[in-house]
CSV table of C-alpha atoms and ligand atoms in Angstrom, one decimal:
chain,number,residue,atom,x,y,z
A,1,MET,CA,0.0,0.0,0.0
A,2,SER,CA,1.4,3.4,-1.0
A,3,GLY,CA,-1.0,5.5,1.0
A,4,ALA,CA,-4.5,5.5,2.6
A,5,GLY,CA,-7.0,3.8,0.3
A,6,THR,CA,-4.6,3.2,-2.6
A,7,VAL,CA,-2.7,0.2,-4.0
A,8,GLU,CA,0.5,0.4,-5.9
A,9,GLU,CA,0.2,0.5,-9.6
A,10,SER,CA,3.7,-1.0,-9.9
A,11,GLY,CA,2.5,-4.3,-8.4
A,12,MET,CA,2.2,-5.8,-11.9
A,13,ARG,CA,4.0,-9.1,-11.7
A,14,ILE,CA,0.8,-11.2,-11.8
A,15,HIS,CA,-0.7,-9.0,-14.5
A,16,GLU,CA,2.4,-9.5,-16.7
A,17,LEU,CA,2.2,-13.2,-16.1
A,18,ALA,CA,-1.5,-13.2,-17.0
A,19,LYS,CA,-0.7,-11.4,-20.2
A,20,GLU,CA,2.0,-13.8,-21.1
A,21,ASN,CA,0.3,-17.0,-20.0
A,22,ARG,CA,-1.6,-18.2,-23.0
A,23,SER,CA,-2.6,-21.9,-23.2
A,24,VAL,CA,0.1,-23.9,-25.0
A,25,ARG,CA,-0.8,-27.0,-27.0
A,26,ARG,CA,2.5,-27.7,-28.8
A,27,PHE,CA,5.5,-28.4,-26.7
A,28,ARG,CA,9.2,-29.1,-26.9
A,29,GLN,CA,8.6,-32.8,-26.0
A,30,GLU,CA,12.4,-33.5,-25.9
A,31,ILE,CA,12.8,-31.1,-22.9
A,32,SER,CA,11.7,-32.9,-19.8
A,33,ILE,CA,10.2,-31.2,-16.8
A,34,SER,CA,11.4,-32.7,-13.5
A,35,GLU,CA,9.1,-34.0,-10.8
A,36,ARG,CA,10.7,-31.5,-8.4
A,37,ASP,CA,9.5,-28.7,-10.7
A,38,LEU,CA,6.0,-30.1,-10.8
A,39,LEU,CA,6.0,-30.4,-7.0
A,40,ARG,CA,6.9,-26.7,-6.8
A,41,PHE,CA,4.0,-25.7,-9.0
A,42,ILE,CA,1.6,-27.9,-6.9
A,43,ASP,CA,3.0,-26.3,-3.8
A,44,SER,CA,1.6,-23.0,-5.0
A,45,ALA,CA,-1.8,-24.7,-5.4
A,46,ARG,CA,-1.5,-26.0,-1.9
A,47,LEU,CA,-1.3,-22.4,-0.6
A,48,ALA,CA,-4.3,-21.2,-2.7
A,49,PRO,CA,-7.6,-20.2,-1.2
A,50,CYS,CA,-10.3,-22.9,-1.0
A,51,GLY,CA,-13.8,-23.2,0.4
A,52,ALA,CA,-13.8,-23.5,4.2
A,53,ASN,CA,-10.1,-24.2,4.0
A,54,LEU,CA,-11.1,-27.9,3.6
A,55,GLN,CA,-8.1,-28.6,1.2
A,56,LEU,CA,-9.9,-31.5,-0.5
A,57,LEU,CA,-8.1,-31.6,-3.8
A,58,ARG,CA,-5.3,-34.1,-4.5
A,59,PHE,CA,-2.6,-33.9,-7.2
A,60,THR,CA,-0.8,-36.5,-9.3
A,61,PRO,CA,2.5,-35.3,-11.0
A,62,VAL,CA,3.4,-37.2,-14.1
A,63,THR,CA,6.8,-36.9,-15.8
A,64,ASP,CA,7.8,-40.4,-17.1
A,65,LYS,CA,7.4,-41.2,-20.8
A,66,LYS,CA,5.3,-44.3,-20.2
A,67,HIS,CA,2.6,-42.6,-18.2
A,68,CYS,CA,2.7,-39.5,-20.4
A,69,SER,CA,2.0,-41.7,-23.5
A,70,GLN,CA,-0.8,-43.4,-21.6
A,71,ILE,CA,-2.5,-40.1,-20.7
A,72,PHE,CA,-2.1,-38.4,-24.1
A,73,PRO,CA,-4.8,-40.5,-26.0
A,74,SER,CA,-7.4,-39.7,-23.4
A,75,LEU,CA,-7.2,-35.9,-24.1
A,76,LYS,CA,-9.2,-33.7,-26.5
A,77,TRP,CA,-7.4,-30.7,-27.8
A,78,ALA,CA,-8.6,-27.3,-29.1
A,79,GLY,CA,-12.2,-27.7,-30.1
A,80,TYR,CA,-12.1,-24.6,-32.3
A,81,LEU,CA,-9.2,-25.9,-34.4
A,82,GLU,CA,-11.4,-28.3,-36.4
A,83,ASP,CA,-8.6,-29.4,-38.8
A,84,TRP,CA,-6.1,-30.2,-36.0
A,85,ASN,CA,-6.2,-33.4,-34.0
A,86,GLY,CA,-3.8,-32.3,-31.3
A,87,PRO,CA,0.0,-32.2,-31.0
A,88,GLU,CA,2.1,-34.6,-33.1
A,89,GLU,CA,4.8,-36.9,-31.7
A,90,GLY,CA,7.7,-34.6,-30.8
A,91,GLU,CA,5.4,-31.8,-29.7
A,92,ARG,CA,3.4,-33.6,-27.1
A,93,PRO,CA,3.4,-32.6,-23.4
A,94,PRO,CA,6.4,-34.1,-21.4
A,95,ALA,CA,4.6,-33.7,-18.1
A,96,TYR,CA,1.1,-33.5,-16.6
A,97,ILE,CA,-0.5,-32.6,-13.3
A,98,ILE,CA,-3.9,-34.4,-12.7
A,99,ILE,CA,-6.2,-32.7,-10.2
A,100,HIS,CA,-8.5,-35.1,-8.4
A,101,ALA,CA,-11.6,-33.8,-6.6
A,102,PRO,CA,-14.1,-35.7,-4.3
A,103,ILE,CA,-17.1,-37.0,-6.1
A,104,GLY,CA,-20.3,-35.1,-4.9
A,105,GLU,CA,-22.2,-31.9,-5.1
A,106,ARG,CA,-20.1,-29.6,-3.0
A,107,LYS,CA,-20.7,-26.2,-4.6
A,108,HIS,CA,-17.2,-24.8,-4.0
A,109,LEU,CA,-15.3,-27.7,-5.5
A,110,PRO,CA,-15.2,-26.5,-9.2
A,111,VAL,CA,-14.1,-23.1,-7.9
A,112,ASP,CA,-11.4,-24.7,-5.7
A,113,VAL,CA,-10.1,-26.6,-8.8
A,114,GLY,CA,-10.1,-23.5,-10.9
A,115,ILE,CA,-8.1,-21.5,-8.3
A,116,ALA,CA,-5.7,-24.4,-7.7
A,117,ALA,CA,-5.2,-24.7,-11.4
A,118,ALA,CA,-4.6,-21.0,-11.9
A,119,TYR,CA,-2.0,-20.9,-9.1
A,120,THR,CA,-0.3,-24.0,-10.7
A,121,VAL,CA,-0.1,-22.6,-14.2
A,122,LEU,CA,1.1,-19.1,-13.1
A,123,SER,CA,3.8,-20.7,-11.0
A,124,ALA,CA,4.8,-22.8,-14.0
A,125,ARG,CA,4.8,-19.9,-16.4
A,126,GLU,CA,7.0,-17.9,-14.0
A,127,SER,CA,9.5,-20.7,-14.5
A,128,GLY,CA,9.2,-20.6,-18.3
A,129,CYS,CA,7.0,-23.7,-18.4
A,130,GLY,CA,3.9,-23.4,-20.6
A,131,SER,CA,0.6,-25.3,-19.9
A,132,CYS,CA,-2.9,-26.1,-21.0
A,133,MET,CA,-5.8,-26.9,-18.7
A,134,ILE,CA,-7.8,-29.8,-20.1
A,135,MET,CA,-11.3,-30.8,-19.0
A,136,SER,CA,-12.3,-32.9,-22.0
A,137,PHE,CA,-10.7,-36.2,-21.3
A,138,ASP,CA,-11.7,-39.9,-20.8
A,139,ALA,CA,-11.9,-40.2,-17.0
A,140,ASN,CA,-11.7,-44.0,-17.1
A,141,MET,CA,-8.4,-43.9,-19.0
A,142,ILE,CA,-7.0,-41.3,-16.6
A,143,GLU,CA,-8.0,-43.3,-13.5
A,144,GLU,CA,-6.1,-46.3,-14.8
A,145,VAL,CA,-2.9,-44.3,-14.9
A,146,ALA,CA,-3.4,-42.0,-11.9
A,147,GLY,CA,-4.5,-44.1,-9.0
A,148,THR,CA,-7.3,-41.7,-8.2
A,149,PRO,CA,-8.1,-42.0,-4.5
A,150,GLU,CA,-11.3,-43.7,-3.3
A,151,GLY,CA,-14.3,-41.4,-3.5
A,152,TYR,CA,-12.5,-39.1,-5.9
A,153,GLN,CA,-12.6,-38.4,-9.6
A,154,PRO,CA,-10.0,-36.8,-11.9
A,155,PHE,CA,-11.4,-33.3,-12.5
A,156,LEU,CA,-8.8,-31.4,-14.5
A,157,ILE,CA,-5.6,-32.2,-16.2
A,158,ILE,CA,-2.8,-29.7,-16.8
A,159,ALA,CA,-0.5,-30.5,-19.6
A,160,LEU,CA,2.9,-28.9,-19.1
A,161,GLY,CA,6.2,-28.3,-21.0
A,162,VAL,CA,8.5,-25.8,-22.6
A,163,PRO,CA,6.4,-24.0,-25.3
A,164,GLY,CA,6.9,-25.2,-28.8
A,165,GLU,CA,4.5,-22.7,-30.4
A,166,GLU,CA,4.1,-18.9,-30.5
A,167,THR,CA,0.9,-17.5,-29.0
A,168,VAL,CA,-0.5,-14.0,-29.5
A,169,LEU,CA,-2.9,-12.1,-27.3
A,170,ASP,CA,-5.4,-10.2,-29.3
A,171,GLU,CA,-8.2,-7.8,-28.5
A,172,ALA,CA,-11.5,-9.5,-29.4
A,173,ASP,CA,-14.2,-7.8,-31.6
A,174,GLU,CA,-17.3,-10.0,-31.5
A,175,ASN,CA,-15.4,-13.2,-32.3
A,176,ILE,CA,-13.8,-14.9,-29.3
A,177,ARG,CA,-12.7,-18.1,-31.1
A,178,TYR,CA,-9.0,-18.7,-31.0
A,179,TYR,CA,-7.3,-19.5,-34.3
A,180,ARG,CA,-3.9,-20.0,-36.1
A,181,ASP,CA,-2.6,-17.5,-38.6
A,182,VAL,CA,-0.6,-18.2,-41.8
A,183,LYS,CA,2.6,-18.2,-39.8
A,184,ASP,CA,1.1,-20.9,-37.5
A,185,ARG,CA,0.9,-18.6,-34.5
A,186,HIS,CA,-2.0,-19.3,-32.1
A,187,HIS,CA,-4.1,-16.2,-31.5
A,188,VAL,CA,-6.3,-15.8,-28.5
A,189,PRO,CA,-8.9,-12.9,-28.6
A,190,LYS,CA,-9.8,-11.4,-25.2
A,191,LEU,CA,-12.6,-9.0,-24.7
A,192,ALA,CA,-11.7,-5.5,-23.6
A,193,LEU,CA,-11.9,-4.5,-19.9
A,194,ASP,CA,-14.8,-2.2,-20.5
A,195,ASP,CA,-16.8,-5.0,-22.1
A,196,LEU,CA,-16.6,-6.9,-18.8
A,197,ILE,CA,-17.5,-4.2,-16.4
A,198,VAL,CA,-21.1,-4.1,-15.0
A,199,PRO,CA,-21.7,-0.7,-13.2
A,200,VAL,CA,-23.5,-0.5,-9.9
A,201,LYS,CA,-27.2,0.7,-10.1
A,202,GLU,CA,-27.7,4.5,-10.0
B,1,FMN,C1,-11.9,-25.2,-17.3
B,1,FMN,C2,-11.1,-25.2,-18.6
B,1,FMN,C3,-11.2,-26.3,-19.4
B,1,FMN,C4,-10.4,-26.4,-20.6
B,1,FMN,N1,-10.5,-27.6,-21.3
B,1,FMN,C5,-9.7,-27.6,-22.4
B,1,FMN,C6,-9.7,-28.8,-23.2
B,1,FMN,O1,-10.3,-29.8,-22.9
B,1,FMN,N2,-8.9,-28.9,-24.3
B,1,FMN,C7,-8.1,-27.8,-24.7
B,1,FMN,O2,-7.4,-27.9,-25.7
B,1,FMN,N3,-8.1,-26.6,-24.0
B,1,FMN,C8,-8.9,-26.5,-22.9
B,1,FMN,N4,-8.9,-25.4,-22.1
B,1,FMN,C9,-8.1,-24.2,-22.6
B,1,FMN,C10,-9.0,-23.1,-23.1
B,1,FMN,O3,-9.4,-23.5,-24.5
B,1,FMN,C11,-8.2,-21.8,-23.1
B,1,FMN,O4,-8.0,-21.4,-21.8
B,1,FMN,C12,-9.0,-20.7,-23.9
B,1,FMN,O5,-9.1,-21.0,-25.2
B,1,FMN,C13,-8.4,-19.3,-23.7
B,1,FMN,O6,-7.0,-19.3,-24.1
B,1,FMN,P1,-5.9,-18.9,-23.1
B,1,FMN,O7,-5.8,-19.9,-22.0
B,1,FMN,O8,-4.7,-18.8,-23.9
B,1,FMN,O9,-6.3,-17.5,-22.5
B,1,FMN,C14,-9.6,-25.3,-21.0
B,1,FMN,C15,-9.5,-24.2,-20.1
B,1,FMN,C16,-10.2,-24.2,-18.9
B,1,FMN,C17,-10.1,-23.0,-18.0
């Protein structure tokens, strides 16, 4: 705080990371990510806020080739890129974090998962590691690899690795679909700040 009722405008580290942190779907598969690094990213998720501080989520770090190649076929990539079936051999993720959540209706759980995932990917990005959160996957296939605890289900998978593609942050007009340009760069259109702001009632 720089004075009564104000916050410092220079506190921009998270904002810079947020600008930089586009989802990555093509990786440098030959560059491995260590389990130690994944545990550091998960440790940021451990410290994240969660409903009633219950800390119900569990995490599986995956770095070995065998398990990565078992996880990969269960994932669905980039629904808007209709002519692309996901990363080729050589550009596939060298690491994953699987987030498990208890089965049930607890309202705060999807929020908890989202916050934990956000802390994880920002921590990863700070270390130069790109990522993509994936919710479209075959849960049965994942459970066979991950040893999901009793009463839990795999809820979100984070694919991780050194980025092997260029991403571009665009300002959206009415079209919010991501796309690739002729130079094979992945563009992500985001709405302007003004478009998101709902003023209080007069
Ligand atoms: C909850 C959630 C689920 C997602 N599921 C998938 C998925 O199944 N497959 C995929 O390729 N991307 C998935 N994504 C990535 C989104 O497509 C991506 O965040 C969005 O296009 C915006 O791009 P950005 O992350 O670069 O800002 C998911 C993201 C979130 C937050």
